[in-house]
Coordinates of C-alpha atoms and ligand atoms in Angstrom, one line a residue:
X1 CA 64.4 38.3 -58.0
X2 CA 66.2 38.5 -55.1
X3 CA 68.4 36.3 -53.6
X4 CA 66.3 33.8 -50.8
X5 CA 67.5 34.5 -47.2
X6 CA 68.6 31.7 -44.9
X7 CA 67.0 30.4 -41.9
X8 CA 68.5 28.2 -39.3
X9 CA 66.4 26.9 -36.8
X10 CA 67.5 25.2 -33.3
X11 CA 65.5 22.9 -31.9
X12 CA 65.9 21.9 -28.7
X13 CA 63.5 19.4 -26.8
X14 CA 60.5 17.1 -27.5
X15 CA 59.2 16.0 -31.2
X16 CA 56.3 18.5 -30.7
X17 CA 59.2 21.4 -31.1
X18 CA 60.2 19.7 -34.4
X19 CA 57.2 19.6 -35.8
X20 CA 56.5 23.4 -34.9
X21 CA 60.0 24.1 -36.2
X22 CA 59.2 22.4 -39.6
X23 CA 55.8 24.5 -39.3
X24 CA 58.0 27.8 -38.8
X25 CA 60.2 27.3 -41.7
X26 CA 57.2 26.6 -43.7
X27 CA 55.7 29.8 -42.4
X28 CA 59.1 31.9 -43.5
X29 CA 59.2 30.2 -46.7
X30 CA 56.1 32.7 -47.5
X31 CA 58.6 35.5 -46.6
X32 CA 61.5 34.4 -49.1
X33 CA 63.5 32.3 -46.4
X34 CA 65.1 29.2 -47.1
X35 CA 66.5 26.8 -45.2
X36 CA 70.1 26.6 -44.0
X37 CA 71.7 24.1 -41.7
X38 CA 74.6 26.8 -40.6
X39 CA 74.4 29.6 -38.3
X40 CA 77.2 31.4 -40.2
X41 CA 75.2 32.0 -43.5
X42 CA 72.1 32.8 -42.0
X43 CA 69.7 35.8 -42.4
X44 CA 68.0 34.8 -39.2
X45 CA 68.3 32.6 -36.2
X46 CA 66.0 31.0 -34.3
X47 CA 66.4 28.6 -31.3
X48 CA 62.8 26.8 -30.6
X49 CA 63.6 25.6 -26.9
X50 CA 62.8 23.7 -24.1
X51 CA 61.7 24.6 -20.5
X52 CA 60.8 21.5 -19.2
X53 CA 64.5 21.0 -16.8
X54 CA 66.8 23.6 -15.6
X55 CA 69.2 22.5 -17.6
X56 CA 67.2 22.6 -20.8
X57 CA 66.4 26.0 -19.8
X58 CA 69.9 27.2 -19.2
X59 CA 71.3 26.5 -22.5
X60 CA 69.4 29.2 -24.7
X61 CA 71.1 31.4 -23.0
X62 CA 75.3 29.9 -23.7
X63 CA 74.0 29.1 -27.4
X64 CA 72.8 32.7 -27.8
X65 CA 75.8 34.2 -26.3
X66 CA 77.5 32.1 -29.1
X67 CA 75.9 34.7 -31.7
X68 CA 77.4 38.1 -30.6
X69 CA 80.2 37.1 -33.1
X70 CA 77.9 36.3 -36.1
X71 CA 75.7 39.7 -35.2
X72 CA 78.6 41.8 -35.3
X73 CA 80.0 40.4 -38.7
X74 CA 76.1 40.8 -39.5
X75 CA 74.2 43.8 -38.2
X76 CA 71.4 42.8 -40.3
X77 CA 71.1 39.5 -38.7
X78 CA 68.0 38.7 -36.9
X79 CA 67.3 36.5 -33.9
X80 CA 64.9 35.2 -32.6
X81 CA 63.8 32.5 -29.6
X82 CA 60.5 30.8 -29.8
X83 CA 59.3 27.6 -27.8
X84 CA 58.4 26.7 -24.0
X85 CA 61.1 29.0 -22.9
X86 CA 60.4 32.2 -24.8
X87 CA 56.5 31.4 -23.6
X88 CA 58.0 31.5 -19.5
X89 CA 60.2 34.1 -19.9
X90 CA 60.2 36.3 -22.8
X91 CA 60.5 39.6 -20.7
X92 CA 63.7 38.0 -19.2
X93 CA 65.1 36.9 -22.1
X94 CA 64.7 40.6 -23.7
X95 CA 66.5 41.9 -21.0
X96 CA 69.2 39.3 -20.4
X97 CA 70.2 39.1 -24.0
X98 CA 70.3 42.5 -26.0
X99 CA 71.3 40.4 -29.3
X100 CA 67.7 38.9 -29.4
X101 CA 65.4 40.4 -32.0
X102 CA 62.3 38.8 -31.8
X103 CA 60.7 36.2 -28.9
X104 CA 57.5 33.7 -30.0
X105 CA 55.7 31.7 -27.8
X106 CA 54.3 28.7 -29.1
X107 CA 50.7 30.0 -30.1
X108 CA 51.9 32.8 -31.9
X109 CA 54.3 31.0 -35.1
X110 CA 51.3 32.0 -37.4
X111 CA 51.9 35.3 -36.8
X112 CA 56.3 35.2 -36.9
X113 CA 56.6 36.2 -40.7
X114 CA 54.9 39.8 -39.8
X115 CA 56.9 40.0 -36.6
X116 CA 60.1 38.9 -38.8
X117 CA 59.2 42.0 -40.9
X118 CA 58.7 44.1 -37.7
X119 CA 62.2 43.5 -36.6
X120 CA 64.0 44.5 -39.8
X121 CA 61.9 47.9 -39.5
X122 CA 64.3 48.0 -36.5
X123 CA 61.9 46.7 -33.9
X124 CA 62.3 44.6 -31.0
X125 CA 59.2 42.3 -30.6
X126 CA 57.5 39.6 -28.0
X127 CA 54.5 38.0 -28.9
X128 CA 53.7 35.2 -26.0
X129 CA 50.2 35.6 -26.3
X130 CA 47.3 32.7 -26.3
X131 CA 45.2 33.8 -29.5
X132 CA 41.8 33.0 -30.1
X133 CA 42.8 32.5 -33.4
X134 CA 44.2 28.8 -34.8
X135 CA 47.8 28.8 -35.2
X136 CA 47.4 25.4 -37.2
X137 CA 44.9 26.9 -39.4
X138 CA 46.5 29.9 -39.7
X139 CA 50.1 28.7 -41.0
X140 CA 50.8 28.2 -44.6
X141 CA 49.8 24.6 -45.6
X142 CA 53.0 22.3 -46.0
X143 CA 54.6 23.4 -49.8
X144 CA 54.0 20.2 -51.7
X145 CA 57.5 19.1 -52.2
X146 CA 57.9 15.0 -51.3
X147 CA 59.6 14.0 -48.2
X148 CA 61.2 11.3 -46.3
X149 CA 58.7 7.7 -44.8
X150 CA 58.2 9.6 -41.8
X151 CA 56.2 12.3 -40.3
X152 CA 54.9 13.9 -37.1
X153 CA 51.6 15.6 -36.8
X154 CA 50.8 17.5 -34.1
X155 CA 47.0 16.8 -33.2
X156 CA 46.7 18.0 -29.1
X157 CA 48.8 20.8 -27.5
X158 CA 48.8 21.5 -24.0
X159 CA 47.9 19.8 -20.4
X160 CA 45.5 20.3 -17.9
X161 CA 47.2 17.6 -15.2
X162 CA 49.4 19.7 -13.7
X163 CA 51.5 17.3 -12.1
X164 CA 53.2 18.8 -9.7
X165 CA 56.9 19.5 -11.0
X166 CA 56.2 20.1 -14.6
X167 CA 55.6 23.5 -16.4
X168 CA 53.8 22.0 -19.3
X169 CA 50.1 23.1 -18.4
X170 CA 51.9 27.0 -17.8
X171 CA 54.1 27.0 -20.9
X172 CA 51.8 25.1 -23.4
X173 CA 48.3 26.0 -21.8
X174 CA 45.4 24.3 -21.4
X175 CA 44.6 21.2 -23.4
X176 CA 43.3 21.4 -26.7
X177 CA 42.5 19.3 -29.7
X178 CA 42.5 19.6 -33.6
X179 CA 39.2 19.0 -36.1
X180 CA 39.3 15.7 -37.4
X181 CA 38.7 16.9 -40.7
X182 CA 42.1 19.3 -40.6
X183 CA 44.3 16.0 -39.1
X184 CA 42.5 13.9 -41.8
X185 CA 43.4 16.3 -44.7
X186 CA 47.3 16.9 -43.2
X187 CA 47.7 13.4 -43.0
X188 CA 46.5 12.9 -46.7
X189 CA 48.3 15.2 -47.9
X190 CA 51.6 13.5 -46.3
X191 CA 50.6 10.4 -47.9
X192 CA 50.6 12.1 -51.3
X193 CA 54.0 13.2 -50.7
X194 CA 55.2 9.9 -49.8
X195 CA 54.8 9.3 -45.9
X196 CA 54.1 5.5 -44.8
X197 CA 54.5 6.5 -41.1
X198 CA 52.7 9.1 -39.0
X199 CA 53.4 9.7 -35.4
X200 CA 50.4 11.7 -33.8
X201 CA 52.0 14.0 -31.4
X202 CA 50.5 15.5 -28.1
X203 CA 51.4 16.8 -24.7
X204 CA 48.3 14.5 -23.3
X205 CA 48.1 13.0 -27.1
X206 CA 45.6 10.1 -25.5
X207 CA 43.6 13.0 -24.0
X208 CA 42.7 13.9 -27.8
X209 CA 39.0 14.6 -28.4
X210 CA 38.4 16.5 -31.4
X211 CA 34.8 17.2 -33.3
X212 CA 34.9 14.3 -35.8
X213 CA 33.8 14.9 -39.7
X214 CA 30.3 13.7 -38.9
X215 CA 30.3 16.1 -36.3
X216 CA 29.8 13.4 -33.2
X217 CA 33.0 13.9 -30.5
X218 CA 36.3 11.7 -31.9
X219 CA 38.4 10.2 -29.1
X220 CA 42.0 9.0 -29.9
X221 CA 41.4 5.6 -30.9
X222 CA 38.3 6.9 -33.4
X223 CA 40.9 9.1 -35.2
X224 CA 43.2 6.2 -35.3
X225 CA 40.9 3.9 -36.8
X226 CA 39.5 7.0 -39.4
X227 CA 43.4 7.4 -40.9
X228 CA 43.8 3.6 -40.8
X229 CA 41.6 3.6 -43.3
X230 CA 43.9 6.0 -45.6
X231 CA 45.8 4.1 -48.3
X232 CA 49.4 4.2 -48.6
X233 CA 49.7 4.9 -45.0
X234 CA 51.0 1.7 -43.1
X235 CA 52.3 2.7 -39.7
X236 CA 50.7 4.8 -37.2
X237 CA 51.8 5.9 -33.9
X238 CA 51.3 8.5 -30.9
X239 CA 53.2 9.9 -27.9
X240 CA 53.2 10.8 -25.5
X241 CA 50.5 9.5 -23.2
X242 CA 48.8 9.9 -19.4
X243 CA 48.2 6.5 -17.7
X244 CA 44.5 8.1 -16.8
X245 CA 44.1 8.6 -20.7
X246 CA 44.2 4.9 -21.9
X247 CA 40.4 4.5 -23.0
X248 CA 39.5 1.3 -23.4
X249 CA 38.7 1.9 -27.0
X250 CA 42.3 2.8 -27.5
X251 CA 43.6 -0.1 -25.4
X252 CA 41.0 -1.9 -28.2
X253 CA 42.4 -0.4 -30.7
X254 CA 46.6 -2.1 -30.3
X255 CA 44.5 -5.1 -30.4
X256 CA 42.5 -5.1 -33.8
X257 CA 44.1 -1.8 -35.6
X258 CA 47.0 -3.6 -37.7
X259 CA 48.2 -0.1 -38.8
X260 CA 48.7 1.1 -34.6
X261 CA 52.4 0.3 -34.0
X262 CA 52.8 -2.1 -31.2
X263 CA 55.1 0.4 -28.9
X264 CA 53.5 2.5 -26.7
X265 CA 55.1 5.6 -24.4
X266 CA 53.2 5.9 -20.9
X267 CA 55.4 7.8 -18.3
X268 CA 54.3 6.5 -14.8
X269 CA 57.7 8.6 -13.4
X270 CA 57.4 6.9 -10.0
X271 CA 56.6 3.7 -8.5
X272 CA 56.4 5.0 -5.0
X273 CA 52.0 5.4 -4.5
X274 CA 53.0 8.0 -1.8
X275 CA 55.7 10.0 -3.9
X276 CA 52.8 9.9 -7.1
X277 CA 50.2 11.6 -5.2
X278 CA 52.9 13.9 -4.1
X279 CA 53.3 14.2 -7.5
X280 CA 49.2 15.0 -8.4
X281 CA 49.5 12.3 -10.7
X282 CA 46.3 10.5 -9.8
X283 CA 47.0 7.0 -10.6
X284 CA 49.1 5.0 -8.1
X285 CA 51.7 2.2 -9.2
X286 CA 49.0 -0.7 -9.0
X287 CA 46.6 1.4 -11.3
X288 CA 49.1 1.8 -13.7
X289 CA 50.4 -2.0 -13.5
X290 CA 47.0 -3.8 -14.3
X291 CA 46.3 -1.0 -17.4
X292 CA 49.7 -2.7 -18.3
X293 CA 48.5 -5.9 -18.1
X294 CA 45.4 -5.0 -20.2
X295 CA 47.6 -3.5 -22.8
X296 CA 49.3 -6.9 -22.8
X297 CA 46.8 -9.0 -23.0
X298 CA 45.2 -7.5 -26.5
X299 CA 48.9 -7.2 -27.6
X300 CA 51.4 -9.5 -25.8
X301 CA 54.6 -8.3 -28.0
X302 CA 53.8 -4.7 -27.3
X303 CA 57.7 -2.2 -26.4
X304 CA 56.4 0.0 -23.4
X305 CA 58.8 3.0 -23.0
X306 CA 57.9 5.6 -19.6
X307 CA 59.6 8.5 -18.3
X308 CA 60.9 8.5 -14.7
X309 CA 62.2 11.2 -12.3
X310 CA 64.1 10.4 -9.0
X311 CA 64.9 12.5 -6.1
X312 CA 61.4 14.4 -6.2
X313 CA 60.8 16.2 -3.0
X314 CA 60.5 13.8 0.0
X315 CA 61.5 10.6 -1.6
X316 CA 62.7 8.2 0.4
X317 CA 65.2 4.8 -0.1
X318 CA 61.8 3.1 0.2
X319 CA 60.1 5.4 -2.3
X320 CA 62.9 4.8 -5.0
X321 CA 63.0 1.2 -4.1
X322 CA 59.4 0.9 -5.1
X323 CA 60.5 2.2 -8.6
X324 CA 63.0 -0.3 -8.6
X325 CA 60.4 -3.0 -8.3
X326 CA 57.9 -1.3 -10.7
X327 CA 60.5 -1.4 -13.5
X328 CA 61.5 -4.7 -12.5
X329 CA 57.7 -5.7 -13.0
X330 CA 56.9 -3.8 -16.8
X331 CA 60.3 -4.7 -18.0
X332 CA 60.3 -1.8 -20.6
X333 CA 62.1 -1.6 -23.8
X334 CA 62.9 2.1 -23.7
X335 CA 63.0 4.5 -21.3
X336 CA 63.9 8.3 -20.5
X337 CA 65.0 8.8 -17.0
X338 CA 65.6 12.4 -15.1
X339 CA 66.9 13.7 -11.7
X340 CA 64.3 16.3 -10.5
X341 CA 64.7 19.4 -11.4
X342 CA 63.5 22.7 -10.1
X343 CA 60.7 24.4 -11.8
X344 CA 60.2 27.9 -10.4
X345 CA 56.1 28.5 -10.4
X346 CA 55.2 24.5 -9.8
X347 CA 54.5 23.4 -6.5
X348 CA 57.2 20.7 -5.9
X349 CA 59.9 23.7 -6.3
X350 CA 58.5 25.0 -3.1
X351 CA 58.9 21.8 -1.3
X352 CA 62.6 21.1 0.4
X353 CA 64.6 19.7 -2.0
X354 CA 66.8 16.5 -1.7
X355 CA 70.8 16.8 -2.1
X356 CA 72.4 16.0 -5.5
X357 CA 74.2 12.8 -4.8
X358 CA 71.0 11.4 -3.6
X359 CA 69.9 12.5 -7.1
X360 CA 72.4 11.1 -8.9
X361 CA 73.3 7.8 -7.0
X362 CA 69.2 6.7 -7.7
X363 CA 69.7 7.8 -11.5
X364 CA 72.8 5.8 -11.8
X365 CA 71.1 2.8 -10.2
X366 CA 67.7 3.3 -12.3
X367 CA 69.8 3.7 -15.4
X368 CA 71.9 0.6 -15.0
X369 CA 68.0 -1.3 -14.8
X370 CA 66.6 0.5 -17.3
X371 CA 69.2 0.1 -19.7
X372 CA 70.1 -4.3 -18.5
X373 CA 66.5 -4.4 -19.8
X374 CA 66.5 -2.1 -22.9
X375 CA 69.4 -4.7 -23.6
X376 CA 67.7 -7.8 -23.1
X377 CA 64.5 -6.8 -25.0
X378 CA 66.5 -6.2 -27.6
X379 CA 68.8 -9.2 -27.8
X380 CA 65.2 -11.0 -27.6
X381 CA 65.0 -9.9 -31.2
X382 CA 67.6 -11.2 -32.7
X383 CA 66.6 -14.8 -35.0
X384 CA 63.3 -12.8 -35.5
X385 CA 61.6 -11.7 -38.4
X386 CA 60.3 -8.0 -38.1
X387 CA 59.2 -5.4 -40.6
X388 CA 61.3 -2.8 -41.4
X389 CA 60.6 0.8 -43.0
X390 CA 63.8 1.8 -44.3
X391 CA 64.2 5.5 -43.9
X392 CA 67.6 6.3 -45.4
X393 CA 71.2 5.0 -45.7
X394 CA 73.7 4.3 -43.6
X395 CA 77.5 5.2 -43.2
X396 CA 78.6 1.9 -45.1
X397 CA 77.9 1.0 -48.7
X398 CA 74.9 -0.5 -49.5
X399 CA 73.3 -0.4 -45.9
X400 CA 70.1 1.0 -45.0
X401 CA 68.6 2.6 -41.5
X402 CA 65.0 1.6 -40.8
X403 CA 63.1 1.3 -37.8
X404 CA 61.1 -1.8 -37.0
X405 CA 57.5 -2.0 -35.8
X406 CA 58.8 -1.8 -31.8
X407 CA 60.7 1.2 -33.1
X408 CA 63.9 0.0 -32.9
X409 CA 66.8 0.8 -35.4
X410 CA 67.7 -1.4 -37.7
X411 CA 70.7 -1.5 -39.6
X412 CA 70.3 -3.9 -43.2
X413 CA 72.1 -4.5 -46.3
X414 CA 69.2 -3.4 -48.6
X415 CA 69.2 -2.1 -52.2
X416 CA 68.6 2.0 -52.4
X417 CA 65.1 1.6 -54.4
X418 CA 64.1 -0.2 -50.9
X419 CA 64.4 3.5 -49.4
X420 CA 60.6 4.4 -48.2
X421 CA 59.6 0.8 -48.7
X422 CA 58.6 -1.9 -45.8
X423 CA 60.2 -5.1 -46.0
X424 CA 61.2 -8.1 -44.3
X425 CA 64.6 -8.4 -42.2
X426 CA 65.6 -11.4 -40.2
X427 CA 67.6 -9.7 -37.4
X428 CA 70.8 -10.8 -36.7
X429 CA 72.6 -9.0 -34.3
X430 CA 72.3 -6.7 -31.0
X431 CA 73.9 -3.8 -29.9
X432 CA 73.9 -1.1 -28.0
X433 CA 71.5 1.3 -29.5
X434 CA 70.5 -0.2 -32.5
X435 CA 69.8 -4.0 -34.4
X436 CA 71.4 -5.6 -37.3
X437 CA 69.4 -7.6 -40.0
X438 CA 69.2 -8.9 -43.4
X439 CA 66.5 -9.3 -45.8
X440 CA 64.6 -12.0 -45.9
X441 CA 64.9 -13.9 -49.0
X442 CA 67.6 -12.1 -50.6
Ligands
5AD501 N1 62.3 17.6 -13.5 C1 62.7 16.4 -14.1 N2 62.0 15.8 -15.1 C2 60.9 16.4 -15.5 N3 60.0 16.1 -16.4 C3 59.1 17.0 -16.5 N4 59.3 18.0 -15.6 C4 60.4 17.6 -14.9 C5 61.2 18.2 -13.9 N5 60.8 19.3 -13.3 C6 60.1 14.8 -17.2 C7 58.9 13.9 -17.0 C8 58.1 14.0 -18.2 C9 59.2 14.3 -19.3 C10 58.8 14.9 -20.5 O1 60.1 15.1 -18.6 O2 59.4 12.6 -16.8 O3 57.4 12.9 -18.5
SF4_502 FE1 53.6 17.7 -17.5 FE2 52.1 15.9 -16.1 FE3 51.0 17.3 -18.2 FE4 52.8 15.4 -18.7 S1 50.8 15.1 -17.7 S2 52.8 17.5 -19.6 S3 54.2 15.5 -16.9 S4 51.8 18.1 -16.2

């Protein structure tokens, strides 16, 4: 037989890119590939990237350049770029970059082993189509080795909002959900191989609406509720959300569903009512404060994280102020904060743009708050008792890394055969990114 040829993925972005990178490699598997973990050894490349800022954008391009070396010590290397930029701008990409091989948008990985084949025939190809066909249905089912607590499973792509600076709806398309019966069976499987913890992952995840197994409609929270009902499978999450999207089933559901993780991700990315419908985001900052409050009240000791961006087009001192007092208000345990960045093709990169400094002063200032509260939530923690599912060891002897329910890391003192398991740890101490604990009666 011949020797297995390396793969080395990239993967830039959001957790809906790993999981499509995990789905790729799974894919290549069928075509004799293994995974590698260096670029050096590797019988192909590919970079799954991320459009979503300029910045995220730019980087394909240095990281590629980075390959002429390995491409000329290795003719018969192939590259490759799939993900949100290789959807926007294959053509470019082509012609920009002579040492890529192969460009797959995000609909197409079903079809990347034949392409793969394609290019060592000597041929350049693009594929950014939007088949007919499902890619999910279409890629080789997950080999059945066992794996780590943890999963992701992608059950919604794409985004009909189209807020107003995001190129999510052109890059990912038009909102679309999974079968029940195809999430049910994935997640089973998981389980078999181990997995206490699934994260559902989505674009517009809490937009979900899928044809259930007894053929009725399934919104998100009736999916919840059908895999909380799947032994061996104790945690359950989902991200990332759209304010409009919380159901009141779902808002149910962090109430009476003891499997749902009590941590929930809703961007609001402005606190400014005149800067949001700027932003087509058609909820306004007092909307989006009460659904808090309604979250709260059916689960007081829920984490909220959000996503922010400062210095859209026309915001003013008042406009940031009023995020100031919006994150004042939530008090969130997590958050992910950006300056605005130019899309070209959405309608805010049209509008006059604000200078940089303005940019950066407001992030520095929504930073500081964001992370004084990050801090104090989690401080809040310590004397408490929270579950733990420990995911793998640490740097020092005998430690193990797990996450709490609220998702935060926790560093314990834990024998290996606790690897997988949940259990009890007392935390003890805060700091910056990350808890301490030991186990409870040990
Ligand atoms: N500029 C800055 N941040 C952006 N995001 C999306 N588009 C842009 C942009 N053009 C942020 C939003 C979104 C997160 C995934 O990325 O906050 O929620
Ligand atoms: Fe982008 Fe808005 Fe859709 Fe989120 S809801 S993916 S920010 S367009």
């Amino acid at each position: 037989m011949a020797d297995p040829k390396k793969l080395f993925i990239k993967t830039y972005g959001c957790q809906m890119n790993v999981y499509d990178s995990e789905r790729m490699a799974e894919a290549m598997g069928g075509s004799g590939y293994i995974a590698t973990d260096t670029p050096e050894d590797a019988d192909m490349i590919l970079l799954n990237t991320c459009h979503i800022r300029e910045k995220a954008a730019e980087k394909v391009y240095s990281e590629l350049g980075r390959f002429r070396g390995l491409k000329d010590a290795n003719p018969d290397l192939k590259i490759g770029v799939a993900g949100c930029v290789a959807q926007a701008e294959g053509d470019e990409i082509m012609r920009r970059q002579p040492l890529v091989d192969l460009v797959v948008g995000p609909q197409s990985y079903h079809r990347l082993p034949a392409m793969e084949a394609r290019t060592r025939a000597g041929e350049k190809v693009l594929d950014t189509d939007f088949p007919e066909e499902d890619k999910f249905e279409k890629l080789q089912s997950r080999p059945k080795a066992s794996r780590g607590p943890t999963a992701f499973l992608t059950v919604q792509e794409g985004c009909d909002k189209f807020c107003a600076f995001c190129v999510v709806p052109y890059t990912r398309g038009a909102e679309v959900s999974r079968p029940g019966d195809r999430v049910m069976s994935e997640a089973r499987d998981l389980v078999s191989r181990g997995v206490r913890e699934i994260t559902l992952l989505g674009q517009n995840v809490n937009a979900y609406h899928g044809q259930g197994t007894d053929g009725g409609d399934w919104g998100l929270a009736r999916l919840i509720r059908e895999l909380a009902e799947i032994d061996g499978l104790d945690r359950i999450r989902y991200t990332t959300s759209h304010p409009n999207d919380m159901e009141d089933d779902l808002i149910a559901a962090h109430g009476d569903c003891a499997k749902l993780m009590p941590y929930l991700h809703l961007p609001v990315q402005s606190g400014s009512d005149r800067i949001l419908k700027r932003m087509n985001r058609s909820h306004t900052a007092d909307s989006y404060l009460r659904l808090i409050e309604r979250i709260r009240t059916v689960r007081p000791d829920i984490l909220l994280s959000g996503d922010f961006i400062v210095g859209f087009p026309e915001e003013t001192d008042e406009d940031f102020e009023a995020t100031m007092r919006l994150v004042e208000e939530v008090r969130y345990g997590q958050c992910y904060s950006f300056k605005y960045s130019t899309r070209p093709g959405t309608p805010a990169a049209e509008r006059p743009q604000l200078p940089e400094e303005v940019k950066s002063e407001r992030l520095q200032r929504l930073q500081a708050l964001l992370s004084q509260q990050q801090a104090e939530i989690q401080d809040s923690m310590v004397g408490r008792e929270v579950n733990v599912l420990f995911e793998k060891k640490g740097r020092l002897p005998g430690q193990l890394i797990g996450k709490s329910d609220y998702l935060h890391a926790v560093y314990t003192q834990a024998p290996e055969s606790l690897l997988g398991q949940i259990a009890r740890v007392r935390i003890t101490a805060s700091s910056s990114n990350s808890l301490a604990g030991a186990l409870v009666g040990v």
